[in-house]
């Protein structure tokens, strides 16, 4: 929302502040100012001059020498402007005097930061003591000053006073402020709303426009009948009629105010509708009454598949969620968005129907999204306008029509308002407000703030009556905020919180996630972040079976496109895409991890099962056992001290069939690990063996513990034994480790696999495996007689499994 400071001052008499003071005070009182643009920032010593004579330059065919009266003297100015011909006189023009400054060049190009300083000098031997200005040199353009010459000096009106400020005459002594308005403050999407806030902020009187009664002795209801069929989408519809339309340029003051809001002046009728939309925040629309069949207006839902041509000449296909304005035979407008080409105002218009209505904001927003058509009007309707404002805006527009002589307003108004909006009442609790704020503000001072904001006080009921335009005030907390912002946030004292307080800390789940990140980074992995939404084609890239459970997804109802149309059920696509990007950029060895959230449809629930999965992936240095080490390091760090088991029958299509395993802790599968299937790595364009591990953090959180029991440093030495075995390739080393753990008993301290060998010295179908086993007792030094029975039990169990000691 942008407003002109001069426009604000017209409603807040006595407001005398600098631009920076206005910005700071408004921001502190809750109407945040993003920035401001000062129109006369680079304009200096520019006055109204009157040309007294124009003579040909003696030495230049395209230059003329002018004598210009600037009030206290007549100065000589040389110009090449084509609209100042030889022999002409009497024109009033903006003149920048010697030592003055203009905003930019006549070509309308980029404006210098500090403008251009004008000095007296000679042009082809003739002295020139200033410069006559085009509108571009004054920092504006023909878009906002349509009466300006296309390539020449701007000619001022006859009412311009010679010697006075041309900047002030042109309305350029103004500043436009840009605000960040939250959607719950619909009233501040208008100049009146901002002016009301400014008046309250600076403790000045607020004087909105005084709207007088308009209309001839006729009754508009004899001309127009309005029927609202979709009352749920149109809460109020008002209409008035204007006859004998006289199209003409709007007055300069209106053009200047519209230009300050960034709106190009067109003609008096269009300008009035735009002016009222800015002033009241109420969009209006005008129809050519002679095109309205039967003098009837019907507000209805569109039919599915209905076609309609809007003012921009585009044919649009509608559906039943959209609201239409129709006459007795056809649709004439898309409610709240754009009128129809079949009822637009032309230069031949004689009678005009004015519309000011209130439409459902959600419906308008959805319609603009479906149609890909958003307008200034729809931008305001989307926020949910106050229906009480519609008739006020209508009457203001009709008043301006009469004041500007733009037409004859027919008496009366059509007002379809089936369910009048009632004002909200909120209990006035000054003690509670002071308690919330930590202040000691008197009741009288609070009521003074409310009066400035047009909130009424019912003393008998001890209630505040909220005006309908303040849709954000619903409860005591909202009222407390109003008190706080006008008392001044900077004036609120520092107070200690009351009541019991607790020490904040992160949750156990977050602690697990933090450890996952720490372990991954310690092991050389870098964090990746990938999208949670992806394409259904991902499942084919991962070679998932046609009926895999992971193909059942949560579908996004309004996706950015097919590539982002579902929520992911597996974290692998993002990880593999990231690894692929690194590989194709010739990064030789890459390790990545992600705490990736997956979304699994939950039967019987609208919401999916959201699970964070600790995902690791790498290519380059390392293998399956490197990844296995990272997994076990993580599990040990979060207190899962038992060694996990690995089941090679995991059946993951996207992993190598002989190099994959489910990770099992206790009886629960907590994740999986493996080498990515070569076909999948080819699909992703990765030319090296790639390994991944995925651990479901929800599953491990239930088993994890950060409780630790202190163990002193061992006083007695350890005894180690090495065993080298030959076993069938089908026997897993995990099976051997189970035997060592089971038979090692209390004396077993640790074991370590230090060699696996397959080769010529080992018979076919077998492998050689070697372990170091450590034993230790807490109360004595172990002897061979303590270790030997244990080793015999281990070797016997291994022998029973067909495992032989290697000689």
Short mmCIF file of C-alpha atoms in Angstrom, two decimals, residues 398-758:
data_model
loop_
_atom_site.label_atom_id
_atom_site.label_comp_id
_atom_site.label_asym_id
_atom_site.label_seq_id
_atom_site.Cartn_x
_atom_site.Cartn_y
_atom_site.Cartn_z
CA UNK A 398 -21.49 10.05 -6.84
CA UNK A 399 -20.55 13.21 -4.94
CA UNK A 400 -17.37 13.52 -7.04
CA UNK A 401 -19.37 12.98 -10.24
CA UNK A 402 -21.61 15.93 -9.38
CA UNK A 403 -18.71 18.11 -8.20
CA UNK A 404 -16.74 17.46 -11.40
CA UNK A 405 -19.79 17.87 -13.65
CA UNK A 406 -19.27 14.38 -15.05
CA UNK A 407 -22.97 13.52 -15.16
CA UNK A 408 -26.39 13.65 -13.51
CA UNK A 409 -26.79 11.28 -10.57
CA UNK A 410 -30.18 9.58 -10.31
CA UNK A 411 -31.71 9.76 -6.85
CA UNK A 412 -31.72 6.84 -4.42
CA UNK A 413 -29.63 3.70 -4.40
CA UNK A 414 -30.05 -0.04 -4.86
CA UNK A 415 -28.78 -1.79 -1.74
CA UNK A 416 -29.07 -5.57 -1.43
CA UNK A 417 -27.78 -6.32 2.07
CA UNK A 418 -29.60 -9.39 3.44
CA UNK A 419 -27.45 -9.99 6.49
CA UNK A 420 -26.24 -6.76 8.01
CA UNK A 421 -22.83 -7.01 9.64
CA UNK A 422 -23.10 -6.36 13.36
CA UNK A 423 -20.43 -4.60 15.36
CA UNK A 424 -18.40 -6.79 17.69
CA UNK A 425 -18.42 -6.08 21.43
CA UNK A 426 -15.37 -6.81 23.60
CA UNK A 427 -15.32 -6.58 27.38
CA UNK A 428 -13.19 -3.67 28.60
CA UNK A 429 -10.74 -5.01 31.19
CA UNK A 430 -8.14 -2.33 31.99
CA UNK A 431 -6.59 -4.32 34.86
CA UNK A 432 -6.04 -7.33 32.62
CA UNK A 433 -4.61 -5.13 29.87
CA UNK A 434 -2.12 -3.61 32.30
CA UNK A 435 -1.25 -7.09 33.54
CA UNK A 436 -0.59 -8.31 30.01
CA UNK A 437 1.58 -5.31 29.17
CA UNK A 438 3.31 -4.81 32.51
CA UNK A 439 2.11 -1.19 32.57
CA UNK A 440 0.07 1.13 34.81
CA UNK A 441 -2.02 3.02 32.25
CA UNK A 442 -5.15 4.75 33.53
CA UNK A 443 -8.60 3.84 32.26
CA UNK A 444 -9.08 7.38 30.98
CA UNK A 445 -5.88 7.23 28.92
CA UNK A 446 -6.90 3.92 27.36
CA UNK A 447 -10.34 5.30 26.47
CA UNK A 448 -8.59 8.28 24.86
CA UNK A 449 -6.71 5.91 22.55
CA UNK A 450 -9.93 4.09 21.68
CA UNK A 451 -11.72 7.34 20.85
CA UNK A 452 -8.99 8.27 18.37
CA UNK A 453 -9.48 4.86 16.75
CA UNK A 454 -13.27 5.30 16.60
CA UNK A 455 -13.95 2.54 19.13
CA UNK A 456 -17.04 3.36 21.19
CA UNK A 457 -17.38 2.63 24.91
CA UNK A 458 -20.63 1.34 26.42
CA UNK A 459 -20.17 2.36 30.05
CA UNK A 460 -23.30 0.56 31.25
CA UNK A 461 -22.14 -2.79 29.83
CA UNK A 462 -18.42 -1.97 30.28
CA UNK A 463 -17.84 -3.03 26.69
CA UNK A 464 -16.00 -1.61 23.72
CA UNK A 465 -18.03 -1.46 20.50
CA UNK A 466 -15.72 -2.22 17.61
CA UNK A 467 -16.38 -0.51 14.24
CA UNK A 468 -16.92 -2.95 11.39
CA UNK A 469 -13.80 -1.77 9.55
CA UNK A 470 -11.63 -3.13 12.40
CA UNK A 471 -12.05 -6.83 11.67
CA UNK A 472 -8.90 -7.64 13.65
CA UNK A 473 -10.26 -6.65 17.09
CA UNK A 474 -12.01 -9.67 18.59
CA UNK A 475 -10.70 -10.18 22.14
CA UNK A 476 -8.92 -8.54 25.07
CA UNK A 477 -5.45 -9.42 23.72
CA UNK A 478 -6.26 -7.44 20.55
CA UNK A 479 -7.40 -4.47 22.62
CA UNK A 480 -4.20 -4.68 24.69
CA UNK A 481 -2.19 -4.44 21.49
CA UNK A 482 -4.01 -1.22 20.54
CA UNK A 483 -3.15 0.24 23.94
CA UNK A 484 0.48 -0.86 23.64
CA UNK A 485 1.11 0.64 20.23
CA UNK A 486 -0.29 4.08 21.08
CA UNK A 487 1.16 4.16 24.58
CA UNK A 488 4.43 3.39 22.80
CA UNK A 489 6.27 0.09 22.77
CA UNK A 490 9.40 2.00 23.78
CA UNK A 491 7.58 3.34 26.86
CA UNK A 492 6.60 -0.07 28.20
CA UNK A 493 8.83 -0.79 31.23
CA UNK A 494 10.91 -3.92 31.61
CA UNK A 495 9.21 -6.35 33.99
CA UNK A 496 9.94 -9.86 35.15
CA UNK A 497 7.55 -12.60 34.00
CA UNK A 498 5.05 -13.71 36.60
CA UNK A 499 4.08 -17.29 37.49
CA UNK A 500 6.07 -20.47 37.39
CA UNK A 501 8.83 -20.70 34.82
CA UNK A 502 10.67 -23.69 33.43
CA UNK A 503 14.09 -24.08 31.93
CA UNK A 504 13.86 -24.54 28.21
CA UNK A 505 15.73 -27.32 26.45
CA UNK A 506 15.59 -29.24 23.22
CA UNK A 507 13.50 -32.37 23.05
CA UNK A 508 14.94 -35.89 23.23
CA UNK A 509 14.07 -36.36 19.55
CA UNK A 510 16.03 -33.23 18.64
CA UNK A 511 18.97 -34.50 20.69
CA UNK A 512 19.02 -37.70 18.62
CA UNK A 513 18.95 -35.65 15.41
CA UNK A 514 21.80 -33.47 16.69
CA UNK A 515 23.92 -36.54 17.44
CA UNK A 516 23.20 -37.90 13.96
CA UNK A 517 24.55 -34.70 12.44
CA UNK A 518 27.58 -34.63 14.72
CA UNK A 519 28.55 -38.26 13.96
CA UNK A 520 28.07 -37.75 10.21
CA UNK A 521 30.25 -34.63 10.20
CA UNK A 522 32.86 -36.30 12.41
CA UNK A 523 33.05 -39.11 9.83
CA UNK A 524 33.58 -36.64 6.97
CA UNK A 525 30.03 -36.25 5.68
CA UNK A 526 28.62 -32.87 4.59
CA UNK A 527 24.98 -31.98 5.14
CA UNK A 528 22.60 -31.94 2.18
CA UNK A 529 19.08 -30.52 2.01
CA UNK A 530 16.70 -31.71 -0.70
CA UNK A 531 13.04 -31.18 -1.61
CA UNK A 532 10.33 -33.14 0.16
CA UNK A 533 8.16 -33.06 -2.94
CA UNK A 534 9.16 -34.86 -6.10
CA UNK A 535 7.98 -36.62 -9.25
CA UNK A 536 6.21 -40.00 -9.51
CA UNK A 537 8.87 -40.87 -12.11
CA UNK A 538 11.35 -41.26 -9.25
CA UNK A 539 10.01 -44.74 -8.48
CA UNK A 540 10.90 -45.98 -11.96
CA UNK A 541 14.40 -44.50 -11.65
CA UNK A 542 14.82 -46.45 -8.40
CA UNK A 543 13.59 -49.69 -10.05
CA UNK A 544 10.78 -50.06 -7.50
CA UNK A 545 8.35 -52.92 -8.09
CA UNK A 546 5.06 -51.95 -9.70
CA UNK A 547 3.05 -52.68 -6.57
CA UNK A 548 5.59 -51.43 -4.03
CA UNK A 549 4.11 -49.81 -0.91
CA UNK A 550 6.38 -46.84 -1.49
CA UNK A 551 4.48 -45.95 -4.67
CA UNK A 552 1.49 -45.04 -2.46
CA UNK A 553 2.04 -41.34 -1.92
CA UNK A 554 0.51 -38.15 -0.61
CA UNK A 555 -0.47 -36.16 -3.71
CA UNK A 556 -0.13 -32.35 -3.65
CA UNK A 557 -3.41 -30.70 -4.66
CA UNK A 558 -1.81 -27.57 -6.18
CA UNK A 559 1.66 -28.67 -7.35
CA UNK A 560 4.20 -26.43 -9.08
CA UNK A 561 4.32 -29.09 -11.79
CA UNK A 562 4.49 -32.85 -12.31
CA UNK A 563 8.10 -32.92 -11.06
CA UNK A 564 6.86 -31.64 -7.66
CA UNK A 565 3.47 -33.33 -7.45
CA UNK A 566 3.90 -35.88 -4.63
CA UNK A 567 5.46 -36.02 -1.17
CA UNK A 568 8.42 -38.37 -1.01
CA UNK A 569 8.15 -41.79 0.62
CA UNK A 570 11.87 -42.56 0.24
CA UNK A 571 14.81 -40.23 0.89
CA UNK A 572 17.02 -41.75 -1.83
CA UNK A 573 16.14 -39.66 -4.86
CA UNK A 574 17.32 -36.41 -3.30
CA UNK A 575 20.50 -38.02 -2.00
CA UNK A 576 21.34 -39.68 -5.33
CA UNK A 577 20.61 -36.48 -7.25
CA UNK A 578 23.00 -34.59 -4.96
CA UNK A 579 25.71 -37.22 -5.38
CA UNK A 580 25.13 -37.20 -9.14
CA UNK A 581 25.54 -33.43 -9.29
CA UNK A 582 28.86 -33.69 -7.43
CA UNK A 583 30.04 -36.57 -9.61
CA UNK A 584 29.27 -34.67 -12.80
CA UNK A 585 31.19 -31.70 -11.46
CA UNK A 586 34.17 -34.03 -11.09
CA UNK A 587 34.33 -34.11 -7.33
CA UNK A 588 36.30 -37.34 -6.78
CA UNK A 589 35.07 -38.48 -3.37
CA UNK A 590 31.85 -37.12 -1.85
CA UNK A 591 30.10 -37.97 1.41
CA UNK A 592 26.67 -36.48 2.14
CA UNK A 593 24.07 -36.89 4.85
CA UNK A 594 20.55 -35.59 5.31
CA UNK A 595 17.93 -35.69 8.04
CA UNK A 596 15.25 -36.28 5.44
CA UNK A 597 11.58 -36.30 6.26
CA UNK A 598 9.39 -38.82 4.40
CA UNK A 599 5.59 -38.83 4.23
CA UNK A 600 3.84 -42.19 4.37
CA UNK A 601 0.05 -42.28 3.86
CA UNK A 602 -1.67 -43.35 7.09
CA UNK A 603 -4.79 -45.43 6.63
CA UNK A 604 -7.83 -43.84 8.24
CA UNK A 605 -6.12 -40.48 8.73
CA UNK A 606 -6.08 -37.32 6.63
CA UNK A 607 -2.53 -36.60 7.75
CA UNK A 608 0.44 -38.73 6.64
CA UNK A 609 2.92 -40.46 8.91
CA UNK A 610 5.89 -38.07 8.86
CA UNK A 611 9.21 -39.73 9.76
CA UNK A 612 12.71 -38.29 9.83
CA UNK A 613 15.24 -40.68 8.29
CA UNK A 614 18.99 -40.31 8.84
CA UNK A 615 20.26 -40.80 5.29
CA UNK A 616 23.95 -41.28 4.42
CA UNK A 617 25.42 -41.60 0.95
CA UNK A 618 28.89 -41.59 -0.58
CA UNK A 619 31.04 -42.65 -3.49
CA UNK A 620 34.82 -42.70 -3.77
CA UNK A 621 36.97 -43.68 -0.79
CA UNK A 622 35.35 -46.46 1.26
CA UNK A 623 33.09 -49.46 0.88
CA UNK A 624 30.17 -51.27 2.50
CA UNK A 625 32.09 -51.69 5.76
CA UNK A 626 32.99 -48.00 5.88
CA UNK A 627 29.29 -47.18 5.91
CA UNK A 628 28.64 -49.95 8.45
CA UNK A 629 31.17 -48.33 10.78
CA UNK A 630 29.39 -44.96 10.61
CA UNK A 631 26.06 -46.61 11.43
CA UNK A 632 27.48 -48.43 14.43
CA UNK A 633 29.28 -45.30 15.65
CA UNK A 634 25.93 -43.46 15.64
CA UNK A 635 24.04 -46.23 17.41
CA UNK A 636 26.70 -46.49 20.09
CA UNK A 637 26.69 -42.72 20.62
CA UNK A 638 22.95 -42.70 21.37
CA UNK A 639 23.25 -45.49 23.89
CA UNK A 640 22.31 -48.52 21.75
CA UNK A 641 25.25 -50.51 23.07
CA UNK A 642 24.35 -53.91 21.69
CA UNK A 643 25.74 -54.65 18.26
CA UNK A 644 23.11 -54.46 15.52
CA UNK A 645 22.47 -57.47 13.31
CA UNK A 646 22.45 -57.38 9.53
CA UNK A 647 20.03 -59.40 7.42
CA UNK A 648 21.17 -59.72 3.80
CA UNK A 649 17.67 -60.77 2.72
CA UNK A 650 16.42 -57.18 2.71
CA UNK A 651 15.00 -57.31 -0.83
CA UNK A 652 15.61 -53.68 -1.81
CA UNK A 653 15.31 -53.39 -5.62
CA UNK A 654 17.44 -50.27 -5.73
CA UNK A 655 20.38 -51.93 -3.89
CA UNK A 656 22.94 -54.44 -5.17
CA UNK A 657 21.45 -57.92 -4.53
CA UNK A 658 24.63 -59.25 -2.90
CA UNK A 659 25.67 -56.11 -1.02
CA UNK A 660 22.69 -55.00 1.02
CA UNK A 661 21.22 -55.69 4.43
CA UNK A 662 18.48 -54.65 6.81
CA UNK A 663 19.83 -53.20 10.05
CA UNK A 664 18.17 -55.01 12.95
CA UNK A 665 18.32 -54.00 16.60
CA UNK A 666 16.67 -56.43 18.94
CA UNK A 667 13.74 -57.64 16.88
CA UNK A 668 13.15 -54.32 15.07
CA UNK A 669 14.32 -53.33 11.61
CA UNK A 670 15.64 -49.79 12.15
CA UNK A 671 17.02 -49.19 8.65
CA UNK A 672 19.04 -50.60 5.81
CA UNK A 673 22.48 -50.33 4.27
CA UNK A 674 24.04 -51.30 0.98
CA UNK A 675 25.60 -50.53 -2.35
CA UNK A 676 23.29 -48.87 -4.85
CA UNK A 677 22.32 -51.15 -7.71
CA UNK A 678 24.54 -50.49 -10.78
CA UNK A 679 21.46 -49.94 -12.97
CA UNK A 680 20.26 -47.21 -10.59
CA UNK A 681 23.65 -45.49 -10.46
CA UNK A 682 23.68 -45.51 -14.28
CA UNK A 683 20.22 -43.90 -14.29
CA UNK A 684 21.51 -41.11 -12.05
CA UNK A 685 24.73 -40.75 -14.03
CA UNK A 686 27.09 -41.82 -11.24
CA UNK A 687 30.06 -43.74 -12.61
CA UNK A 688 31.35 -45.19 -9.33
CA UNK A 689 30.15 -47.59 -6.69
CA UNK A 690 27.79 -45.72 -4.43
CA UNK A 691 26.81 -46.67 -0.90
CA UNK A 692 23.84 -45.56 1.17
CA UNK A 693 22.46 -46.14 4.65
CA UNK A 694 19.06 -45.12 5.95
CA UNK A 695 18.11 -45.19 9.65
CA UNK A 696 14.60 -44.45 10.83
CA UNK A 697 15.05 -41.97 13.69
CA UNK A 698 11.55 -42.53 15.08
CA UNK A 699 12.39 -46.22 15.58
CA UNK A 700 15.80 -45.64 17.20
CA UNK A 701 14.52 -42.80 19.42
CA UNK A 702 12.40 -45.33 21.30
CA UNK A 703 15.50 -47.48 22.00
CA UNK A 704 18.08 -44.76 22.59
CA UNK A 705 19.31 -43.49 25.95
CA UNK A 706 21.85 -40.92 27.02
CA UNK A 707 22.19 -42.49 30.46
CA UNK A 708 25.79 -43.56 31.07
CA UNK A 709 27.26 -45.69 33.88
CA UNK A 710 30.79 -44.87 34.93
CA UNK A 711 33.41 -47.58 34.56
CA UNK A 712 36.84 -47.10 36.07
CA UNK A 713 40.08 -47.67 34.19
CA UNK A 714 41.03 -51.37 34.13
CA UNK A 715 43.74 -52.24 36.70
CA UNK A 716 44.68 -55.58 35.19
CA UNK A 717 46.09 -56.35 31.74
CA UNK A 718 44.11 -57.82 28.87
CA UNK A 719 44.86 -61.19 27.31
CA UNK A 720 44.40 -61.52 23.52
CA UNK A 721 43.98 -64.48 21.23
CA UNK A 722 44.00 -64.46 17.43
CA UNK A 723 42.05 -67.04 15.47
CA UNK A 724 42.11 -67.56 11.72
CA UNK A 725 39.28 -69.59 10.24
CA UNK A 726 38.24 -71.04 6.91
CA UNK A 727 34.49 -71.02 6.33
CA UNK A 728 31.99 -71.28 3.49
CA UNK A 729 31.26 -67.96 1.81
CA UNK A 730 27.61 -68.40 2.72
CA UNK A 731 28.41 -68.13 6.44
CA UNK A 732 28.19 -64.52 7.64
CA UNK A 733 30.81 -63.06 9.96
CA UNK A 734 27.90 -61.90 12.08
CA UNK A 735 27.22 -65.55 12.86
CA UNK A 736 30.81 -65.96 14.07
CA UNK A 737 30.50 -62.85 16.22
CA UNK A 738 27.36 -64.20 17.88
CA UNK A 739 29.30 -67.31 18.90
CA UNK A 740 32.18 -65.21 20.27
CA UNK A 741 29.77 -63.05 22.27
CA UNK A 742 27.81 -66.02 23.58
CA UNK A 743 30.80 -68.18 24.61
CA UNK A 744 33.09 -65.33 25.65
CA UNK A 745 31.09 -64.77 28.80
CA UNK A 746 31.99 -62.14 31.38
CA UNK A 747 35.68 -62.28 30.54
CA UNK A 748 35.16 -61.13 26.93
CA UNK A 749 36.14 -57.48 26.55
CA UNK A 750 36.15 -57.00 22.76
CA UNK A 751 36.77 -58.64 19.42
CA UNK A 752 37.94 -57.24 16.11
CA UNK A 753 37.77 -58.61 12.58
CA UNK A 754 41.15 -57.80 11.06
CA UNK A 755 41.33 -59.92 7.92
CA UNK A 756 39.11 -61.44 5.22
CA UNK A 757 40.81 -63.27 2.40
CA UNK A 758 39.64 -65.12 -0.69
#
